[in-house]
PDB file of C-alpha atoms in Angstrom:
ATOM      1  CA  UNK O   1     105.166 134.023  83.795  1.00 61.00           C
ATOM      2  CA  UNK O   2     107.911 134.178  86.430  1.00 83.00           C
ATOM      3  CA  UNK O   3     106.733 137.116  88.547  1.00 95.00           C
ATOM      4  CA  UNK O   4     104.773 136.040  91.625  1.00 98.00           C
ATOM      5  CA  UNK O   5     102.098 138.667  92.219  1.00 98.00           C
ATOM      6  CA  UNK O   6     100.377 139.627  95.456  1.00 98.00           C
ATOM      7  CA  UNK O   7      97.185 141.684  95.616  1.00 98.00           C
ATOM      8  CA  UNK O   8      95.668 143.576  98.542  1.00 97.00           C
ATOM      9  CA  UNK O   9      92.361 145.355  98.077  1.00 96.00           C
ATOM     10  CA  UNK O  10      90.132 143.259  95.833  1.00 96.00           C
ATOM     11  CA  UNK O  11      87.133 145.571  95.936  1.00 93.00           C
ATOM     12  CA  UNK O  12      85.213 147.120  93.041  1.00 89.00           C
ATOM     13  CA  UNK O  13      88.346 148.039  91.094  1.00 95.00           C
ATOM     14  CA  UNK O  14      90.860 145.595  92.534  1.00 96.00           C
ATOM     15  CA  UNK O  15      88.813 142.480  91.878  1.00 96.00           C
ATOM     16  CA  UNK O  16      88.767 143.070  88.134  1.00 97.00           C
ATOM     17  CA  UNK O  17      92.468 143.905  88.100  1.00 98.00           C
ATOM     18  CA  UNK O  18      93.390 140.794  90.079  1.00 98.00           C
ATOM     19  CA  UNK O  19      91.212 138.623  87.842  1.00 97.00           C
ATOM     20  CA  UNK O  20      92.916 139.944  84.711  1.00 98.00           C
ATOM     21  CA  UNK O  21      96.408 139.466  86.158  1.00 98.00           C
ATOM     22  CA  UNK O  22      95.460 135.899  86.998  1.00 97.00           C
ATOM     23  CA  UNK O  23      94.001 135.376  83.517  1.00 97.00           C
ATOM     24  CA  UNK O  24      97.262 136.591  81.991  1.00 97.00           C
ATOM     25  CA  UNK O  25      98.997 133.600  83.566  1.00 96.00           C
ATOM     26  CA  UNK O  26     100.666 135.122  86.615  1.00 97.00           C
ATOM     27  CA  UNK O  27     100.612 133.202  89.909  1.00 97.00           C
ATOM     28  CA  UNK O  28      98.489 135.342  92.223  1.00 98.00           C
ATOM     29  CA  UNK O  29      98.209 135.515  96.008  1.00 98.00           C
ATOM     30  CA  UNK O  30      95.529 137.566  97.778  1.00 98.00           C
ATOM     31  CA  UNK O  31      94.751 138.782 101.293  1.00 95.00           C
ATOM     32  CA  UNK O  32      91.233 139.634 102.434  1.00 89.00           C
ATOM     33  CA  UNK O  33      90.658 143.338 103.062  1.00 74.00           C
ATOM     34  CA  UNK O  34      86.922 143.812 103.604  1.00 74.00           C
ATOM     35  CA  UNK O  35      84.787 141.418 101.604  1.00 76.00           C
ATOM     36  CA  UNK O  36      85.164 137.651 101.418  1.00 88.00           C
ATOM     37  CA  UNK O  37      83.132 137.396  98.212  1.00 93.00           C
ATOM     38  CA  UNK O  38      85.815 138.636  95.833  1.00 94.00           C
ATOM     39  CA  UNK O  39      88.513 136.601  97.600  1.00 96.00           C
ATOM     40  CA  UNK O  40      86.497 133.421  97.183  1.00 96.00           C
ATOM     41  CA  UNK O  41      85.892 134.220  93.519  1.00 96.00           C
ATOM     42  CA  UNK O  42      89.608 134.712  92.878  1.00 97.00           C
ATOM     43  CA  UNK O  43      90.587 131.594  94.801  1.00 97.00           C
ATOM     44  CA  UNK O  44      88.065 129.727  92.671  1.00 97.00           C
ATOM     45  CA  UNK O  45      89.933 130.980  89.598  1.00 97.00           C
ATOM     46  CA  UNK O  46      93.271 129.740  90.928  1.00 97.00           C
ATOM     47  CA  UNK O  47      94.560 132.412  93.306  1.00 98.00           C
ATOM     48  CA  UNK O  48      96.113 131.501  96.654  1.00 98.00           C
ATOM     49  CA  UNK O  49      94.827 133.155  99.829  1.00 97.00           C
ATOM     50  CA  UNK O  50      97.432 134.184 102.408  1.00 97.00           C
ATOM     51  CA  UNK O  51      96.862 135.135 106.036  1.00 95.00           C
ATOM     52  CA  UNK O  52      98.350 138.625 106.208  1.00 97.00           C
ATOM     53  CA  UNK O  53     100.306 141.305 104.381  1.00 98.00           C
ATOM     54  CA  UNK O  54     103.654 140.150 105.815  1.00 98.00           C
ATOM     55  CA  UNK O  55     103.190 136.843 104.005  1.00 98.00           C
ATOM     56  CA  UNK O  56     102.004 138.645 100.887  1.00 98.00           C
ATOM     57  CA  UNK O  57     105.249 140.641 100.733  1.00 98.00           C
ATOM     58  CA  UNK O  58     107.489 137.728 101.693  1.00 98.00           C
ATOM     59  CA  UNK O  59     106.060 135.404  99.045  1.00 97.00           C
ATOM     60  CA  UNK O  60     105.646 137.854  96.146  1.00 98.00           C
ATOM     61  CA  UNK O  61     107.857 139.618  93.637  1.00 98.00           C
ATOM     62  CA  UNK O  62     105.321 142.385  92.981  1.00 98.00           C
ATOM     63  CA  UNK O  63     102.494 143.435  95.319  1.00 98.00           C
ATOM     64  CA  UNK O  64      99.558 145.543  94.146  1.00 98.00           C
ATOM     65  CA  UNK O  65      97.547 147.721  96.528  1.00 98.00           C
ATOM     66  CA  UNK O  66      94.103 148.936  95.487  1.00 97.00           C
ATOM     67  CA  UNK O  67      92.363 150.493  98.488  1.00 96.00           C
ATOM     68  CA  UNK O  68      90.574 153.756  99.236  1.00 95.00           C
ATOM     69  CA  UNK O  69      93.387 156.080 100.192  1.00 96.00           C
ATOM     70  CA  UNK O  70      96.380 156.901 102.370  1.00 98.00           C
ATOM     71  CA  UNK O  71      95.105 155.631 105.765  1.00 97.00           C
ATOM     72  CA  UNK O  72      94.353 152.216 104.275  1.00 97.00           C
ATOM     73  CA  UNK O  73      97.675 152.072 102.395  1.00 98.00           C
ATOM     74  CA  UNK O  74      99.650 153.032 105.506  1.00 98.00           C
ATOM     75  CA  UNK O  75      97.785 150.426 107.544  1.00 97.00           C
ATOM     76  CA  UNK O  76      98.731 147.717 105.038  1.00 97.00           C
ATOM     77  CA  UNK O  77     102.357 148.846 104.869  1.00 98.00           C
ATOM     78  CA  UNK O  78     103.085 149.786 108.487  1.00 98.00           C
ATOM     79  CA  UNK O  79     100.532 147.776 110.450  1.00 97.00           C
ATOM     80  CA  UNK O  80     101.132 144.619 112.416  1.00 95.00           C
ATOM     81  CA  UNK O  81     102.227 141.838 110.027  1.00 96.00           C
ATOM     82  CA  UNK O  82     102.383 144.531 107.362  1.00 97.00           C
ATOM     83  CA  UNK O  83     104.113 144.704 104.016  1.00 98.00           C
ATOM     84  CA  UNK O  84     107.154 146.491 105.378  1.00 98.00           C
ATOM     85  CA  UNK O  85     107.878 143.652 107.807  1.00 97.00           C
ATOM     86  CA  UNK O  86     107.859 141.164 104.943  1.00 97.00           C
ATOM     87  CA  UNK O  87     109.601 143.370 102.390  1.00 98.00           C
ATOM     88  CA  UNK O  88     112.711 141.865 100.821  1.00 98.00           C
ATOM     89  CA  UNK O  89     115.349 142.745  98.268  1.00 98.00           C
ATOM     90  CA  UNK O  90     113.790 142.932  94.806  1.00 97.00           C
ATOM     91  CA  UNK O  91     110.182 143.380  95.922  1.00 98.00           C
ATOM     92  CA  UNK O  92     108.180 146.043  94.093  1.00 98.00           C
ATOM     93  CA  UNK O  93     105.024 147.511  95.658  1.00 98.00           C
ATOM     94  CA  UNK O  94     102.555 149.101  93.226  1.00 98.00           C
ATOM     95  CA  UNK O  95     100.010 151.441  94.834  1.00 98.00           C
ATOM     96  CA  UNK O  96      96.957 151.814  92.594  1.00 98.00           C
ATOM     97  CA  UNK O  97      95.051 153.763  95.250  1.00 97.00           C
ATOM     98  CA  UNK O  98      94.597 157.526  95.038  1.00 97.00           C
ATOM     99  CA  UNK O  99      96.967 158.511  97.836  1.00 97.00           C
ATOM    100  CA  UNK O 100      98.793 161.508  99.266  1.00 97.00           C
ATOM    101  CA  UNK O 101     102.136 162.059  97.470  1.00 97.00           C
ATOM    102  CA  UNK O 102     103.919 162.947 100.728  1.00 96.00           C
ATOM    103  CA  UNK O 103     102.931 159.618 102.276  1.00 97.00           C
ATOM    104  CA  UNK O 104     103.960 157.756  99.135  1.00 97.00           C
ATOM    105  CA  UNK O 105     107.400 159.369  99.277  1.00 97.00           C
ATOM    106  CA  UNK O 106     107.844 158.172 102.866  1.00 98.00           C
ATOM    107  CA  UNK O 107     106.725 154.644 102.011  1.00 98.00           C
ATOM    108  CA  UNK O 108     109.081 154.569  99.020  1.00 98.00           C
ATOM    109  CA  UNK O 109     112.001 155.621 101.246  1.00 98.00           C
ATOM    110  CA  UNK O 110     111.193 153.005 103.883  1.00 98.00           C
ATOM    111  CA  UNK O 111     110.908 150.243 101.279  1.00 98.00           C
ATOM    112  CA  UNK O 112     114.186 151.334  99.721  1.00 98.00           C
ATOM    113  CA  UNK O 113     115.953 150.713 103.032  1.00 98.00           C
ATOM    114  CA  UNK O 114     114.960 147.053 102.678  1.00 97.00           C
ATOM    115  CA  UNK O 115     116.025 146.795  99.053  1.00 98.00           C
ATOM    116  CA  UNK O 116     112.448 147.048  97.797  1.00 98.00           C
ATOM    117  CA  UNK O 117     110.944 149.622  95.450  1.00 98.00           C
ATOM    118  CA  UNK O 118     107.703 151.569  95.175  1.00 98.00           C
ATOM    119  CA  UNK O 119     105.564 152.472  92.163  1.00 98.00           C
ATOM    120  CA  UNK O 120     102.492 154.709  92.253  1.00 98.00           C
ATOM    121  CA  UNK O 121      99.937 153.814  89.584  1.00 98.00           C
ATOM    122  CA  UNK O 122      96.532 155.337  90.421  1.00 98.00           C
ATOM    123  CA  UNK O 123      93.623 154.483  88.166  1.00 97.00           C
ATOM    124  CA  UNK O 124      90.977 156.193  86.077  1.00 95.00           C
ATOM    125  CA  UNK O 125      87.700 154.806  84.703  1.00 92.00           C
ATOM    126  CA  UNK O 126      85.191 152.550  86.439  1.00 90.00           C
ATOM    127  CA  UNK O 127      84.735 149.035  87.843  1.00 91.00           C
ATOM    128  CA  UNK O 128      83.245 147.995  84.495  1.00 93.00           C
ATOM    129  CA  UNK O 129      86.514 148.870  82.746  1.00 95.00           C
ATOM    130  CA  UNK O 130      88.438 147.151  85.546  1.00 97.00           C
ATOM    131  CA  UNK O 131      86.587 143.918  84.768  1.00 97.00           C
ATOM    132  CA  UNK O 132      87.236 144.401  81.050  1.00 97.00           C
ATOM    133  CA  UNK O 133      90.948 145.193  81.512  1.00 97.00           C
ATOM    134  CA  UNK O 134      90.445 148.695  80.055  1.00 98.00           C
ATOM    135  CA  UNK O 135      91.537 151.000  82.882  1.00 98.00           C
ATOM    136  CA  UNK O 136      93.754 154.049  82.531  1.00 98.00           C
ATOM    137  CA  UNK O 137      96.729 154.429  84.846  1.00 98.00           C
ATOM    138  CA  UNK O 138      99.237 157.216  85.551  1.00 98.00           C
ATOM    139  CA  UNK O 139     102.532 155.752  86.722  1.00 98.00           C
ATOM    140  CA  UNK O 140     105.272 157.210  88.893  1.00 98.00           C
ATOM    141  CA  UNK O 141     108.405 155.038  88.781  1.00 98.00           C
ATOM    142  CA  UNK O 142     111.991 154.937  87.647  1.00 97.00           C
ATOM    143  CA  UNK O 143     112.553 153.468  84.205  1.00 98.00           C
ATOM    144  CA  UNK O 144     113.644 150.052  85.511  1.00 98.00           C
ATOM    145  CA  UNK O 145     110.629 149.584  87.793  1.00 98.00           C
ATOM    146  CA  UNK O 146     108.264 150.856  85.110  1.00 98.00           C
ATOM    147  CA  UNK O 147     109.612 148.291  82.638  1.00 98.00           C
ATOM    148  CA  UNK O 148     109.168 145.585  85.257  1.00 97.00           C
ATOM    149  CA  UNK O 149     105.528 146.331  86.090  1.00 98.00           C
ATOM    150  CA  UNK O 150     104.439 147.317  82.562  1.00 98.00           C
ATOM    151  CA  UNK O 151     103.444 143.758  81.511  1.00 97.00           C
ATOM    152  CA  UNK O 152     101.305 143.427  84.646  1.00 98.00           C
ATOM    153  CA  UNK O 153      99.642 146.765  84.000  1.00 98.00           C
ATOM    154  CA  UNK O 154      99.048 145.718  80.392  1.00 98.00           C
ATOM    155  CA  UNK O 155      96.853 142.922  81.749  1.00 97.00           C
ATOM    156  CA  UNK O 156      94.617 145.482  83.483  1.00 97.00           C
ATOM    157  CA  UNK O 157      94.844 148.707  81.530  1.00 98.00           C
ATOM    158  CA  UNK O 158      94.089 150.046  78.079  1.00 98.00           C
ATOM    159  CA  UNK O 159      96.118 153.244  78.503  1.00 98.00           C
ATOM    160  CA  UNK O 160      99.328 153.436  80.547  1.00 98.00           C
ATOM    161  CA  UNK O 161     101.078 156.776  81.044  1.00 98.00           C
ATOM    162  CA  UNK O 162     104.568 156.900  82.568  1.00 98.00           C
ATOM    163  CA  UNK O 163     104.483 160.336  84.184  1.00 98.00           C
ATOM    164  CA  UNK O 164     107.972 160.387  85.696  1.00 98.00           C
ATOM    165  CA  UNK O 165     109.645 159.365  88.963  1.00 97.00           C
ATOM    166  CA  UNK O 166     107.933 158.023  92.088  1.00 97.00           C
ATOM    167  CA  UNK O 167     105.107 160.313  93.186  1.00 97.00           C
ATOM    168  CA  UNK O 168     104.330 161.583  89.689  1.00 98.00           C
ATOM    169  CA  UNK O 169     101.394 159.218  89.288  1.00 98.00           C
ATOM    170  CA  UNK O 170      99.635 160.295  92.463  1.00 98.00           C
ATOM    171  CA  UNK O 171     100.258 163.976  91.739  1.00 98.00           C
ATOM    172  CA  UNK O 172      98.818 163.555  88.242  1.00 98.00           C
ATOM    173  CA  UNK O 173      95.736 161.730  89.520  1.00 98.00           C
ATOM    174  CA  UNK O 174      94.944 164.410  92.097  1.00 98.00           C
ATOM    175  CA  UNK O 175      95.185 167.160  89.487  1.00 98.00           C
ATOM    176  CA  UNK O 176      93.112 165.061  87.079  1.00 98.00           C
ATOM    177  CA  UNK O 177      90.398 164.560  89.703  1.00 98.00           C
ATOM    178  CA  UNK O 178      90.434 168.278  90.496  1.00 98.00           C
ATOM    179  CA  UNK O 179      89.414 168.878  86.870  1.00 98.00           C
ATOM    180  CA  UNK O 180      86.911 166.003  86.840  1.00 97.00           C
ATOM    181  CA  UNK O 181      85.140 166.987  90.047  1.00 98.00           C
ATOM    182  CA  UNK O 182      85.326 170.645  89.064  1.00 98.00           C
ATOM    183  CA  UNK O 183      83.369 169.789  85.917  1.00 98.00           C
ATOM    184  CA  UNK O 184      80.787 167.928  88.001  1.00 98.00           C
ATOM    185  CA  UNK O 185      80.332 170.847  90.411  1.00 98.00           C
ATOM    186  CA  UNK O 186      79.993 173.388  87.575  1.00 98.00           C
ATOM    187  CA  UNK O 187      77.557 171.174  85.679  1.00 98.00           C
ATOM    188  CA  UNK O 188      75.340 170.757  88.739  1.00 97.00           C
ATOM    189  CA  UNK O 189      75.151 174.495  89.361  1.00 97.00           C
ATOM    190  CA  UNK O 190      74.496 175.136  85.667  1.00 98.00           C
ATOM    191  CA  UNK O 191      71.593 172.678  85.631  1.00 97.00           C
ATOM    192  CA  UNK O 192      70.182 174.401  88.693  1.00 96.00           C
ATOM    193  CA  UNK O 193      70.479 177.745  86.902  1.00 97.00           C
ATOM    194  CA  UNK O 194      68.515 176.286  83.995  1.00 96.00           C
ATOM    195  CA  UNK O 195      65.770 175.124  86.335  1.00 94.00           C
ATOM    196  CA  UNK O 196      65.660 178.476  88.127  1.00 95.00           C
ATOM    197  CA  UNK O 197      65.517 180.615  84.967  1.00 97.00           C
ATOM    198  CA  UNK O 198      63.244 178.433  82.871  1.00 95.00           C
ATOM    199  CA  UNK O 199      65.793 177.131  80.367  1.00 96.00           C
ATOM    200  CA  UNK O 200      64.712 173.747  79.003  1.00 95.00           C
ATOM    201  CA  UNK O 201      67.127 171.097  80.294  1.00 95.00           C
ATOM    202  CA  UNK O 202      66.987 168.852  77.244  1.00 95.00           C
ATOM    203  CA  UNK O 203      67.585 171.707  74.842  1.00 97.00           C
ATOM    204  CA  UNK O 204      70.385 173.033  77.023  1.00 98.00           C
ATOM    205  CA  UNK O 205      71.974 169.576  76.996  1.00 97.00           C
ATOM    206  CA  UNK O 206      71.793 169.567  73.196  1.00 98.00           C
ATOM    207  CA  UNK O 207      73.525 172.969  73.052  1.00 98.00           C
ATOM    208  CA  UNK O 208      76.355 171.879  75.330  1.00 98.00           C
ATOM    209  CA  UNK O 209      76.755 168.550  73.530  1.00 98.00           C
ATOM    210  CA  UNK O 210      77.326 170.403  70.246  1.00 98.00           C
ATOM    211  CA  UNK O 211      79.773 172.973  71.611  1.00 98.00           C
ATOM    212  CA  UNK O 212      83.058 173.603  73.325  1.00 97.00           C
ATOM    213  CA  UNK O 213      81.548 173.254  76.809  1.00 97.00           C
ATOM    214  CA  UNK O 214      80.910 169.580  76.191  1.00 98.00           C
ATOM    215  CA  UNK O 215      82.905 166.989  78.141  1.00 97.00           C
ATOM    216  CA  UNK O 216      82.935 163.323  78.978  1.00 95.00           C
ATOM    217  CA  UNK O 217      81.780 164.210  82.496  1.00 97.00           C
ATOM    218  CA  UNK O 218      78.812 166.163  81.126  1.00 98.00           C
ATOM    219  CA  UNK O 219      77.790 163.195  79.000  1.00 97.00           C
ATOM    220  CA  UNK O 220      78.111 160.792  81.918  1.00 95.00           C
ATOM    221  CA  UNK O 221      75.943 162.890  84.233  1.00 96.00           C
ATOM    222  CA  UNK O 222      73.429 164.998  82.357  1.00 97.00           C
ATOM    223  CA  UNK O 223      71.592 163.037  79.619  1.00 95.00           C
ATOM    224  CA  UNK O 224      70.791 160.120  81.911  1.00 94.00           C
ATOM    225  CA  UNK O 225      69.762 162.439  84.754  1.00 95.00           C
ATOM    226  CA  UNK O 226      67.344 164.559  82.728  1.00 93.00           C
ATOM    227  CA  UNK O 227      65.844 161.576  80.920  1.00 92.00           C
ATOM    228  CA  UNK O 228      65.102 159.456  83.990  1.00 91.00           C
ATOM    229  CA  UNK O 229      66.319 161.286  87.110  1.00 91.00           C
ATOM    230  CA  UNK O 230      69.136 158.730  87.401  1.00 93.00           C
ATOM    231  CA  UNK O 231      72.304 160.388  88.720  1.00 94.00           C
ATOM    232  CA  UNK O 232      74.464 157.264  88.682  1.00 93.00           C
ATOM    233  CA  UNK O 233      76.085 157.818  85.282  1.00 92.00           C
ATOM    234  CA  UNK O 234      79.375 158.836  86.909  1.00 91.00           C
ATOM    235  CA  UNK O 235      79.955 155.822  89.151  1.00 89.00           C
ATOM    236  CA  UNK O 236      82.277 157.468  91.679  1.00 93.00           C
ATOM    237  CA  UNK O 237      81.381 158.051  95.297  1.00 95.00           C
ATOM    238  CA  UNK O 238      80.942 161.545  96.665  1.00 97.00           C
ATOM    239  CA  UNK O 239      82.981 160.590  99.736  1.00 97.00           C
ATOM    240  CA  UNK O 240      85.957 159.473  97.637  1.00 97.00           C
ATOM    241  CA  UNK O 241      85.680 162.586  95.496  1.00 98.00           C
ATOM    242  CA  UNK O 242      85.880 164.789  98.611  1.00 98.00           C
ATOM    243  CA  UNK O 243      88.847 162.762  99.852  1.00 98.00           C
ATOM    244  CA  UNK O 244      90.685 163.277  96.574  1.00 98.00           C
ATOM    245  CA  UNK O 245      90.041 167.036  96.598  1.00 98.00           C
ATOM    246  CA  UNK O 246      91.289 167.166 100.193  1.00 98.00           C
ATOM    247  CA  UNK O 247      94.499 165.457  99.091  1.00 98.00           C
ATOM    248  CA  UNK O 248      94.758 167.829  96.136  1.00 98.00           C
ATOM    249  CA  UNK O 249      94.463 170.885  98.369  1.00 98.00           C
ATOM    250  CA  UNK O 250      97.015 169.506 100.838  1.00 97.00           C
ATOM    251  CA  UNK O 251      99.416 168.974  97.932  1.00 97.00           C
ATOM    252  CA  UNK O 252      98.779 172.490  96.634  1.00 97.00           C
ATOM    253  CA  UNK O 253      99.330 173.966 100.106  1.00 96.00           C
ATOM    254  CA  UNK O 254     102.691 172.217 100.366  1.00 95.00           C
ATOM    255  CA  UNK O 255     104.004 173.901  97.184  1.00 95.00           C
ATOM    256  CA  UNK O 256     102.525 176.493  98.098  1.00 95.00           C
ATOM    257  CA  UNK O 257     100.153 177.157  95.187  1.00 94.00           C
ATOM    258  CA  UNK O 258      98.000 180.278  94.929  1.00 93.00           C
ATOM    259  CA  UNK O 259      94.468 179.399  93.869  1.00 89.00           C
ATOM    260  CA  UNK O 260      90.981 179.095  95.311  1.00 93.00           C
ATOM    261  CA  UNK O 261      89.140 176.802  92.896  1.00 97.00           C
ATOM    262  CA  UNK O 262      90.352 173.625  94.586  1.00 97.00           C
ATOM    263  CA  UNK O 263      88.772 174.785  97.844  1.00 97.00           C
ATOM    264  CA  UNK O 264      85.567 175.723  96.048  1.00 98.00           C
ATOM    265  CA  UNK O 265      85.247 172.276  94.476  1.00 98.00           C
ATOM    266  CA  UNK O 266      85.978 170.560  97.783  1.00 98.00           C
ATOM    267  CA  UNK O 267      83.383 172.761  99.473  1.00 98.00           C
ATOM    268  CA  UNK O 268      80.760 171.694  96.915  1.00 98.00           C
ATOM    269  CA  UNK O 269      81.519 168.063  97.721  1.00 98.00           C
ATOM    270  CA  UNK O 270      81.455 168.701 101.485  1.00 98.00           C
ATOM    271  CA  UNK O 271      78.036 170.304 101.064  1.00 97.00           C
ATOM    272  CA  UNK O 272      76.835 167.077  99.517  1.00 97.00           C
ATOM    273  CA  UNK O 273      78.188 164.981 102.376  1.00 98.00           C
ATOM    274  CA  UNK O 274      76.693 167.308 104.988  1.00 97.00           C
ATOM    275  CA  UNK O 275      73.291 167.316 103.287  1.00 97.00           C
ATOM    276  CA  UNK O 276      72.950 163.553 103.583  1.00 95.00           C
ATOM    277  CA  UNK O 277      74.698 162.096 100.546  1.00 96.00           C
ATOM    278  CA  UNK O 278      77.611 160.402 102.293  1.00 94.00           C
ATOM    279  CA  UNK O 279      76.636 157.190 100.494  1.00 95.00           C
ATOM    280  CA  UNK O 280      75.876 158.957  97.231  1.00 96.00           C
ATOM    281  CA  UNK O 281      77.650 159.401  93.924  1.00 97.00           C
ATOM    282  CA  UNK O 282      79.147 162.513  92.334  1.00 97.00           C
ATOM    283  CA  UNK O 283      76.043 162.905  90.158  1.00 96.00           C
ATOM    284  CA  UNK O 284      74.059 163.451  93.344  1.00 96.00           C
ATOM    285  CA  UNK O 285      75.444 166.996  93.313  1.00 97.00           C
ATOM    286  CA  UNK O 286      72.324 167.660  91.223  1.00 96.00           C
ATOM    287  CA  UNK O 287      70.186 166.621  94.192  1.00 95.00           C
ATOM    288  CA  UNK O 288      72.376 168.754  96.463  1.00 96.00           C
ATOM    289  CA  UNK O 289      71.564 171.776  94.289  1.00 96.00           C
ATOM    290  CA  UNK O 290      67.873 170.898  94.572  1.00 95.00           C
ATOM    291  CA  UNK O 291      68.131 170.935  98.356  1.00 95.00           C
ATOM    292  CA  UNK O 292      70.133 174.161  98.498  1.00 96.00           C
ATOM    293  CA  UNK O 293      67.797 176.043  96.182  1.00 96.00           C
ATOM    294  CA  UNK O 294      64.392 174.415  96.698  1.00 94.00           C
ATOM    295  CA  UNK O 295      64.111 173.483  93.033  1.00 91.00           C
ATOM    296  CA  UNK O 296      63.183 170.174  91.433  1.00 90.00           C
ATOM    297  CA  UNK O 297      65.825 170.276  88.711  1.00 91.00           C
ATOM    298  CA  UNK O 298      65.184 166.783  87.428  1.00 87.00           C
ATOM    299  CA  UNK O 299      61.383 167.216  87.338  1.00 65.00           C
ATOM    300  CA  UNK O 300      61.219 170.353  85.190  1.00 46.00           C
ATOM    301  CA  UNK O 301      61.043 168.234  82.039  1.00 42.00           C
ATOM    302  CA  UNK O 302      57.745 166.946  83.446  1.00 42.00           C
ATOM    303  CA  UNK O 303      56.481 170.480  84.049  1.00 42.00           C
ATOM    304  CA  UNK O 304      57.035 170.917  87.793  1.00 37.00           C
ATOM    305  CA  UNK O 305      59.095 173.722  89.278  1.00 38.00           C
ATOM    306  CA  UNK O 306      59.353 172.670  92.903  1.00 38.00           C
ATOM    307  CA  UNK O 307      60.059 169.302  94.421  1.00 39.00           C
ATOM    308  CA  UNK O 308      57.757 167.818  97.044  1.00 35.00           C
ATOM    309  CA  UNK O 309      59.292 167.501 100.492  1.00 36.00           C
ATOM    310  CA  UNK O 310      60.047 163.805 100.092  1.00 36.00           C
ATOM    311  CA  UNK O 311      62.092 164.553  96.982  1.00 36.00           C
ATOM    312  CA  UNK O 312      64.708 166.057  99.271  1.00 33.00           C
ATOM    313  CA  UNK O 313      65.214 162.917 101.359  1.00 34.00           C
ATOM    314  CA  UNK O 314      68.559 161.122 101.189  1.00 32.00           C
ATOM    315  CA  UNK O 315      68.840 158.350  98.637  1.00 30.00           C
ATOM    316  CA  UNK O 316      70.817 155.402  99.989  1.00 31.00           C
ATOM    317  CA  UNK O 317      72.164 154.256  96.649  1.00 28.00           C
TER     318      UNK O 317
END
């Protein structure tokens, strides 16, 4: 393997990706972002730790970014000792974060001035699939850059979709998450309607599972929640979901696009954050509906119709 790879952002998703790139035989360099634990694990597997993002760019052929969103990406690129300072002719930066397309276009233009290129390759699926090398990615890149990074993405991803030129990946991911989080918001309200009108949750779940209203999101959230009250089936944070819907709406406004459902979905997520679930997951929208309506949705299968007061307290995990 001749490509020297740099990786910034070895968190829940990035750690698995970096590990799989390393396992595929590529020399890997890493820079600490938040946690030391994943860095030490990767160094133990043969990665090299560098001091800053300038060094990461200067000493790599391809640099992957896997952080939360646009502020973190811009800090890595434009900050002191950042990627842009170390960018060189032939460098390719691959942003696997879910970022704002307008920011990505600016970063791509600034890298181009230094002879470097930019690829947006946001991810779908969970940290478990990241560890297993079974992520999905939606890639925005010209044909040459896509061909260059494809073998690296093959080490991390089961499904790779080349969506078009730079920016296409991030645009696709935002629209995809609009649908995903829209499902979650609708499902949560529907489960509340069941609780309020006396429809049996388990039987309702069976009906949906056998019909056209079924979805992967429904299956991730509902069966586990009604069986045990566990809302962690969709392992995606409510805060990140709201961030993605904010980016989606900003993108839609820039078109401009007529439509109000994006705002409605974002509002449902903001409600969750404001009601104490800033550290919660998307499935906690079920608990948000409990708070808003004074119903114990997840206890109806045990015969209760109202939650005790402590049922409405914020869960920290």
